[in-house]
mmCIF file of C-alpha atoms in Angstrom:
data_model
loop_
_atom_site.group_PDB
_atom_site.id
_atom_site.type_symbol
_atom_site.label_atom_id
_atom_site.label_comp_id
_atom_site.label_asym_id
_atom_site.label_seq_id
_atom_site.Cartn_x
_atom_site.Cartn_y
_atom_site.Cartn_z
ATOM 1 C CA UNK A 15 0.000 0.000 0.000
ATOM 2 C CA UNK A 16 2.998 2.342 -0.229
ATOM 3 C CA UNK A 17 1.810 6.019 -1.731
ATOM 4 C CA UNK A 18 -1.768 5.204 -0.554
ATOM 5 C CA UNK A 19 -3.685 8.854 0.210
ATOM 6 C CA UNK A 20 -4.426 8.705 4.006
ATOM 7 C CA UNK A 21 -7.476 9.845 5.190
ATOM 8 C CA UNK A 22 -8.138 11.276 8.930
ATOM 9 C CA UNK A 23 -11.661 11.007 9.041
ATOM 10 C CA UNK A 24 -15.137 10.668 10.979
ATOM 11 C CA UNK A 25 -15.320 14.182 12.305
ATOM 12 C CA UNK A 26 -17.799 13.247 10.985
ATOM 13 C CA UNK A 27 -18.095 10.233 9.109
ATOM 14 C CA UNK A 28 -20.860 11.596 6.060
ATOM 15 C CA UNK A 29 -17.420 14.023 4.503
ATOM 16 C CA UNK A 30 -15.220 10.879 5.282
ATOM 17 C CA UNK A 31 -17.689 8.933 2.978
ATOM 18 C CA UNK A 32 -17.309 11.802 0.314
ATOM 19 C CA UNK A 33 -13.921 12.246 0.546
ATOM 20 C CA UNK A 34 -13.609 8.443 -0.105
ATOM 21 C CA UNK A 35 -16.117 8.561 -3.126
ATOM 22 C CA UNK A 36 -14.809 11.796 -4.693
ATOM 23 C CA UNK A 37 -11.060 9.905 -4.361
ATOM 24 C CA UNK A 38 -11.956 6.976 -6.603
ATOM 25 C CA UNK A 39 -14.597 9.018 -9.084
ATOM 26 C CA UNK A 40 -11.146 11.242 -10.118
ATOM 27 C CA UNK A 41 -9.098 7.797 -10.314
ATOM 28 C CA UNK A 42 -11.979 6.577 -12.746
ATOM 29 C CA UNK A 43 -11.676 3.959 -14.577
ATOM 30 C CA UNK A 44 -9.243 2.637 -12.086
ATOM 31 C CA UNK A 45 -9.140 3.325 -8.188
ATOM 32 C CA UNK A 46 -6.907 4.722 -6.210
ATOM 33 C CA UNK A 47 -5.358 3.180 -2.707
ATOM 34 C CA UNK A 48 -6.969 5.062 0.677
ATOM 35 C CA UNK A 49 -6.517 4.395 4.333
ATOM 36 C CA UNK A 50 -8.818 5.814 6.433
ATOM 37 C CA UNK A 51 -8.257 6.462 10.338
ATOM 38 C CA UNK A 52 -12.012 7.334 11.584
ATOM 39 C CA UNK A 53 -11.749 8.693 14.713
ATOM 40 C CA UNK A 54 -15.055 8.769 17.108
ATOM 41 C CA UNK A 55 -16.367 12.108 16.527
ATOM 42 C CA UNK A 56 -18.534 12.828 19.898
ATOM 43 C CA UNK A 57 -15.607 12.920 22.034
ATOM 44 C CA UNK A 58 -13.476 14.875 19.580
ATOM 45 C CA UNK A 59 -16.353 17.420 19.680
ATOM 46 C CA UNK A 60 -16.687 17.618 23.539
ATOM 47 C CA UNK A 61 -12.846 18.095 23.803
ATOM 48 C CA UNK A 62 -12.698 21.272 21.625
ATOM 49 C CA UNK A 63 -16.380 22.827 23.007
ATOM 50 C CA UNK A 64 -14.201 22.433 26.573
ATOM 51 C CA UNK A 65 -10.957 24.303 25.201
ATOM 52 C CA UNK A 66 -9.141 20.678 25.689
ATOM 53 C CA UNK A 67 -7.434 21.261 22.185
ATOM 54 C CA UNK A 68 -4.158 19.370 23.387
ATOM 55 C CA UNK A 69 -6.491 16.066 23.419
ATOM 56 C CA UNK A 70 -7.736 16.848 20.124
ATOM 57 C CA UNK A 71 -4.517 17.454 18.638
ATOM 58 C CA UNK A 72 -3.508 14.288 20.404
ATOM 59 C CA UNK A 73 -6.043 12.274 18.615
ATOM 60 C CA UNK A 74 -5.200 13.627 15.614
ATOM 61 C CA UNK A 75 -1.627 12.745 15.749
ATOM 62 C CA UNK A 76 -1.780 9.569 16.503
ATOM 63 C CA UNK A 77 -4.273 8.969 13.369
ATOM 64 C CA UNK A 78 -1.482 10.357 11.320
ATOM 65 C CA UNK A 79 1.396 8.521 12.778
ATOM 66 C CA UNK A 80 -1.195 5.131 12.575
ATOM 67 C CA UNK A 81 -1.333 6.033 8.760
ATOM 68 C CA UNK A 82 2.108 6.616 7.520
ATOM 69 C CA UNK A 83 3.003 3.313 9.724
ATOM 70 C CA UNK A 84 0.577 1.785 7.159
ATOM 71 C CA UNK A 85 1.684 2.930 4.418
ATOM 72 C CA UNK A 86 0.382 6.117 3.447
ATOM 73 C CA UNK A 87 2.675 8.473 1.400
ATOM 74 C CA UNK A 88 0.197 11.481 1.762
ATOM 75 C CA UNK A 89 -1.956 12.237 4.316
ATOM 76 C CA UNK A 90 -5.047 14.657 4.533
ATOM 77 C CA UNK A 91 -7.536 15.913 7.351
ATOM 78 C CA UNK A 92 -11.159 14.896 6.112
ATOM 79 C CA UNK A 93 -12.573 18.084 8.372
ATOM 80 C CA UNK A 94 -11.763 21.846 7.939
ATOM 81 C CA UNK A 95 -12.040 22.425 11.749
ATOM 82 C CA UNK A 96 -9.736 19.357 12.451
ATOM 83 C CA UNK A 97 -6.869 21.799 10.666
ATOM 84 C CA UNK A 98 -6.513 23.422 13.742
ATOM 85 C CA UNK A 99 -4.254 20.064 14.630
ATOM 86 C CA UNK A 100 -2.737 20.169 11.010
ATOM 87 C CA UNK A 101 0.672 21.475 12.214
ATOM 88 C CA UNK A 102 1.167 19.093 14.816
ATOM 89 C CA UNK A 103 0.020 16.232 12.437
ATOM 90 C CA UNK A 104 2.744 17.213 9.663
ATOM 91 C CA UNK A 105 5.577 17.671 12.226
ATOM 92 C CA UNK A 106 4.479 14.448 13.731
ATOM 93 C CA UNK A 107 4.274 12.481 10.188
ATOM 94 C CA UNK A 108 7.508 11.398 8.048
ATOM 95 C CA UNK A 109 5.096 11.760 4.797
ATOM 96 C CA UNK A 110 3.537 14.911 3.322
ATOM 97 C CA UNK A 111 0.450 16.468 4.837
ATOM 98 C CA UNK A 112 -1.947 18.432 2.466
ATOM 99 C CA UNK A 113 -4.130 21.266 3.789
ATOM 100 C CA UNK A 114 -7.305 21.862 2.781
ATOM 101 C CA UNK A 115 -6.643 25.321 1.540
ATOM 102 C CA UNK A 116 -3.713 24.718 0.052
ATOM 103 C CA UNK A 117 -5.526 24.738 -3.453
ATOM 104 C CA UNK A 118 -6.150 28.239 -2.594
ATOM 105 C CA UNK A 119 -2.637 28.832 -2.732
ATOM 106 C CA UNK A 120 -1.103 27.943 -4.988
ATOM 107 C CA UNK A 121 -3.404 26.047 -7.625
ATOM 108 C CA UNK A 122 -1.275 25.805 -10.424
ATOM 109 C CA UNK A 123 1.035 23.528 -8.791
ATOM 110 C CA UNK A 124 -1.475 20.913 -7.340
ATOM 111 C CA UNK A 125 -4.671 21.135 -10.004
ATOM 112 C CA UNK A 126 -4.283 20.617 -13.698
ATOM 113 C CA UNK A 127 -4.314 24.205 -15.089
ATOM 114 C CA UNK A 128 -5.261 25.429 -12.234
ATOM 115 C CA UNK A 129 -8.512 24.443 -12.456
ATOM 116 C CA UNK A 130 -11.021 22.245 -10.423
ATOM 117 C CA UNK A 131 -12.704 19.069 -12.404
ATOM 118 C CA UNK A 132 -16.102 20.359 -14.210
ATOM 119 C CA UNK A 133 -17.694 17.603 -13.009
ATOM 120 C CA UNK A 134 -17.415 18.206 -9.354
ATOM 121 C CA UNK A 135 -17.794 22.109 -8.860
ATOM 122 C CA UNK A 136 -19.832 24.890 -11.230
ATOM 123 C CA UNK A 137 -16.754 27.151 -11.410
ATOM 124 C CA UNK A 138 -12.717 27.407 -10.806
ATOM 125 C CA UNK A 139 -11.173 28.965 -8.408
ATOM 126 C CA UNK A 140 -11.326 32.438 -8.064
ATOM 127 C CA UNK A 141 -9.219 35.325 -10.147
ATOM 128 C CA UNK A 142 -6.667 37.176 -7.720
ATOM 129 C CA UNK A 143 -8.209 40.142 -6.618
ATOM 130 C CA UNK A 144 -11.558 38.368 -6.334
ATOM 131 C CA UNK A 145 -14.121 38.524 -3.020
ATOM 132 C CA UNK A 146 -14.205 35.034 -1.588
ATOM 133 C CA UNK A 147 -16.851 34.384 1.124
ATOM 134 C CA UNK A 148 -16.292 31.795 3.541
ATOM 135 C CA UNK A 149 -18.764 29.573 5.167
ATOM 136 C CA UNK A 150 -17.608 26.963 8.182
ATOM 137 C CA UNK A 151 -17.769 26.530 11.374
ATOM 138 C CA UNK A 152 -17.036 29.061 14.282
ATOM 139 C CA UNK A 153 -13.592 27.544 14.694
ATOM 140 C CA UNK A 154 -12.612 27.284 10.836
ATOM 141 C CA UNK A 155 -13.530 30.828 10.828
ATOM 142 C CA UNK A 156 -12.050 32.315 13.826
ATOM 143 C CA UNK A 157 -8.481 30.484 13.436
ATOM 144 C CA UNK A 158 -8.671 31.660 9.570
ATOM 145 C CA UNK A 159 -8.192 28.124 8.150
ATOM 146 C CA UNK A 160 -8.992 29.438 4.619
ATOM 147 C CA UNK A 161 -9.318 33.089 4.875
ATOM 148 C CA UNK A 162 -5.186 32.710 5.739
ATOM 149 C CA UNK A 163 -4.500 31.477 2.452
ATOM 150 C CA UNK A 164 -6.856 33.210 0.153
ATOM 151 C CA UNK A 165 -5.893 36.101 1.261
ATOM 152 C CA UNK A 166 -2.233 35.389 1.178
ATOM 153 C CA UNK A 167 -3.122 34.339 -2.410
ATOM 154 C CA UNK A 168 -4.561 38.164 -3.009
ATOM 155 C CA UNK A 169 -8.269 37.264 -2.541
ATOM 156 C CA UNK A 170 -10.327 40.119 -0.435
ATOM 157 C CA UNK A 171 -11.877 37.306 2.093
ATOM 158 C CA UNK A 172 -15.599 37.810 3.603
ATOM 159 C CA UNK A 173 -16.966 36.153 6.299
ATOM 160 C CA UNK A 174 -20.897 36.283 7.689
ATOM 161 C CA UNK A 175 -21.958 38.635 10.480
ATOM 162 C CA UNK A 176 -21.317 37.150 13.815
ATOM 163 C CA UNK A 177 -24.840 36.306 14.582
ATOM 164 C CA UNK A 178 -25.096 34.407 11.330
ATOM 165 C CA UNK A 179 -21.881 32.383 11.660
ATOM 166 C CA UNK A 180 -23.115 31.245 15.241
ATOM 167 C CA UNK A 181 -26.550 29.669 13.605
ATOM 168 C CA UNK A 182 -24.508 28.390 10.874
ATOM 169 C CA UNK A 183 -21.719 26.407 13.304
ATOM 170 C CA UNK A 184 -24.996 24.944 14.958
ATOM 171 C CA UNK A 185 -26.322 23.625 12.090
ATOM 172 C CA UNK A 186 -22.981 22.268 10.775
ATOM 173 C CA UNK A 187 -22.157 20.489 14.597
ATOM 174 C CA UNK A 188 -25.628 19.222 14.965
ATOM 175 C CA UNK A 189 -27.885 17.989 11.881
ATOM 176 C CA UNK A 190 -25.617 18.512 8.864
ATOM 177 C CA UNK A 191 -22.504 16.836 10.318
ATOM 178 C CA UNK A 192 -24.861 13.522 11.553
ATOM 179 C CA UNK A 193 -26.097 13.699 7.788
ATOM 180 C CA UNK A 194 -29.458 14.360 8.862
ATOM 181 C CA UNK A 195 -29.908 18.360 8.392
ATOM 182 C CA UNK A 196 -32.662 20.132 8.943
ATOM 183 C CA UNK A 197 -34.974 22.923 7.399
ATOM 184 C CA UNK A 198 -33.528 24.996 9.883
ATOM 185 C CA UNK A 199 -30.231 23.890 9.389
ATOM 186 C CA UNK A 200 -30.212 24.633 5.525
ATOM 187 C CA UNK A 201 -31.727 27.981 6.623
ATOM 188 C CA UNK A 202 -29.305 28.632 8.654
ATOM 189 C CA UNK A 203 -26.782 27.963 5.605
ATOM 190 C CA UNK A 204 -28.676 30.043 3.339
ATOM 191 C CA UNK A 205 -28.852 33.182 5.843
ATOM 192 C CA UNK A 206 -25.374 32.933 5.792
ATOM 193 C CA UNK A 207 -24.272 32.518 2.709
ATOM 194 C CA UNK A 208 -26.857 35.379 1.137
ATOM 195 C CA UNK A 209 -25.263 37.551 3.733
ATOM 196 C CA UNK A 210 -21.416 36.762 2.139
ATOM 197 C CA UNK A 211 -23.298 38.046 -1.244
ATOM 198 C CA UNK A 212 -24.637 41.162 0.359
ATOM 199 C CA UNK A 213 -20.855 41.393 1.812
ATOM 200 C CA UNK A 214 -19.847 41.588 -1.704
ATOM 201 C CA UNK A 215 -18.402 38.405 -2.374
ATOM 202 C CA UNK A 216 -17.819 36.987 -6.445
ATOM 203 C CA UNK A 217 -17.705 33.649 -5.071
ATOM 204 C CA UNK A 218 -18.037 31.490 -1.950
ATOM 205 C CA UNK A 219 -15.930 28.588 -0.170
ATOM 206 C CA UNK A 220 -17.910 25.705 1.564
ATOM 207 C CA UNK A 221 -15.485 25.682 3.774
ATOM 208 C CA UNK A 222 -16.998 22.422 5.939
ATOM 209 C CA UNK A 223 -16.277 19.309 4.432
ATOM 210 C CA UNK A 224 -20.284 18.640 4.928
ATOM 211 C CA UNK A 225 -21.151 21.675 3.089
ATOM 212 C CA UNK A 226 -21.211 19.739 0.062
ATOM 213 C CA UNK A 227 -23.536 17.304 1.036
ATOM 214 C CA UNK A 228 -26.312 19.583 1.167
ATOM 215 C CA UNK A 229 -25.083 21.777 -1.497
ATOM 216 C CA UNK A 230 -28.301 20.478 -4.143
ATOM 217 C CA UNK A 231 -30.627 22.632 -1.454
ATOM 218 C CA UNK A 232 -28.776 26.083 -1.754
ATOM 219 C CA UNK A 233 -30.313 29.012 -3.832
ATOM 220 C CA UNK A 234 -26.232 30.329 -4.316
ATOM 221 C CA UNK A 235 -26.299 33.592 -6.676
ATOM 222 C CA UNK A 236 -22.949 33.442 -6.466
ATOM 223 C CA UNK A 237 -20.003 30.418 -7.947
ATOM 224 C CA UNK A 238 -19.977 28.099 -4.422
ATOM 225 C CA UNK A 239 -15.831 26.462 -4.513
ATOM 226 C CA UNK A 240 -16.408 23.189 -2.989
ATOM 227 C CA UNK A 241 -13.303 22.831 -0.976
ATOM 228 C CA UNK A 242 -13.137 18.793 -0.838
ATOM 229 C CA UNK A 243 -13.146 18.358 -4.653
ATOM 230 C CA UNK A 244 -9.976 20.428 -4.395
ATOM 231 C CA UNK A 245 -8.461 18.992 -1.635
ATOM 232 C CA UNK A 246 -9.113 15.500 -3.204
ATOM 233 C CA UNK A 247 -7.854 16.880 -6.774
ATOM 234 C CA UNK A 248 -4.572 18.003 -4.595
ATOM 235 C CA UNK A 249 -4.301 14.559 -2.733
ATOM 236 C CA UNK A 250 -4.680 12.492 -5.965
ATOM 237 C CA UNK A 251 -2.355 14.445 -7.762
ATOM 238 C CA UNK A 252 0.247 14.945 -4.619
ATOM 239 C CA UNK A 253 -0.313 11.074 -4.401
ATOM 240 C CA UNK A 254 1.172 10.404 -8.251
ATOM 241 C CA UNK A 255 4.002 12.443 -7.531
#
């Protein structure tokens, strides 16, 4: 299984599932090798609503370490929020770890021309100098998981009115993340990602690896970037050398 993608997954498990499905539709007609380390995601979620980061980062590193013993020769984090432990992971790891927003980056190293597959998102990635809303969890926004490196990349980044983003981590922790949103939950999406348009923004991250499960109920007037077709584009590619 040497230069298997490694997966650190089941926070929770319905992006792990997608992350594993989007993997092998790219690799079509062939499939590609994956290990997956799902980790238990209630306990992972009590530790960081307590502030015990140090046990979640703990978790997450031994996943990593578990999956380079096993024979993975790239490794990513199936959650945005998890990439609050993706530092620790990579220094813990003797194989490459690829962020999430690394796409966002620098695309025209890890996504051919730069671009994401048609099949998997309605537009490529944003021009520089472009308005890029965010949407994700309180966490993902707060610690700047992607608002970091699109803006670093020479994006003007937009994120929803404080109110908003508190409904909108509820409805990603609770309904969304079990698979089983609700209409409040995808209200609670919508409200904030028409408030990222009202912000200005040309186009608009789902920056939660669920976001894309309920992306079919969205009214977006605005591109949406789905965030795990590029990461898997990146992994896949990374993974090839």
């Amino acid at each position: 299984m040497a230069g298997a993608i490694g997966l650190i997954g089941g926070t929770g498990w319905p992006s792990t599932a997608l992350y594993y499905e989007r993997l092998n539709r790219l690799a079509e007609p062939g499939t590609v090798p994956v290990l997956i380390a799902s980790l238990s995601f209630a306990p992972i979620l009590a530790d960081a609503e307590r502030g015990r980061f140090d046990l979640v980062t703990a978790a997450f590193v031994a996943a990593g370490q578990g999956l380079a013993a096993a024979g993975a020769g790239v490794i990513g984090l199936c959650a945005a929020t998890a990439h609050l432990a993706f530092d620790a992971v990579a220094a813990a790891v003797p194989v490459p770890c690829l962020h999430i927003a690394e796409p966002f980056r620098r695309p025209a190293d890890l996504l051919p021309n730069g671009l994401l597959p048609n099949g998997l998102l309605s537009d490529g990635l944003p021009s520089k100098g472009a308005a890029v809303g965010v949407l994700g969890t309180a966490q993902t926004l707060e610690q700047g998981v992607f608002s970091g490196p699109l803006a670093a990349a020479g994006h003007r980044v937009v994120t929803p009115d404080a109110g908003l983003a508190a409904g909108l981590d509820r409805a990603i922790k609770t309904g969304i993340s079990s698979g089983r949103p609700t209409p409040a939950d995808i209200a609670a999406v919508q409200a904030a990602l028409d408030d990222l348009v009202a912000g200005g923004a040309d186009a608009v991250v789902l920056g939660c690896t669920e976001l894309p499960l309920i992306r079919d109920r969205l009214r977006p007037a605005v591109p949406l970037i789905d965030a795990v077709a590029a990461h898997c584009q990146a992994l896949l590619s990374r993974s090839r050398g």
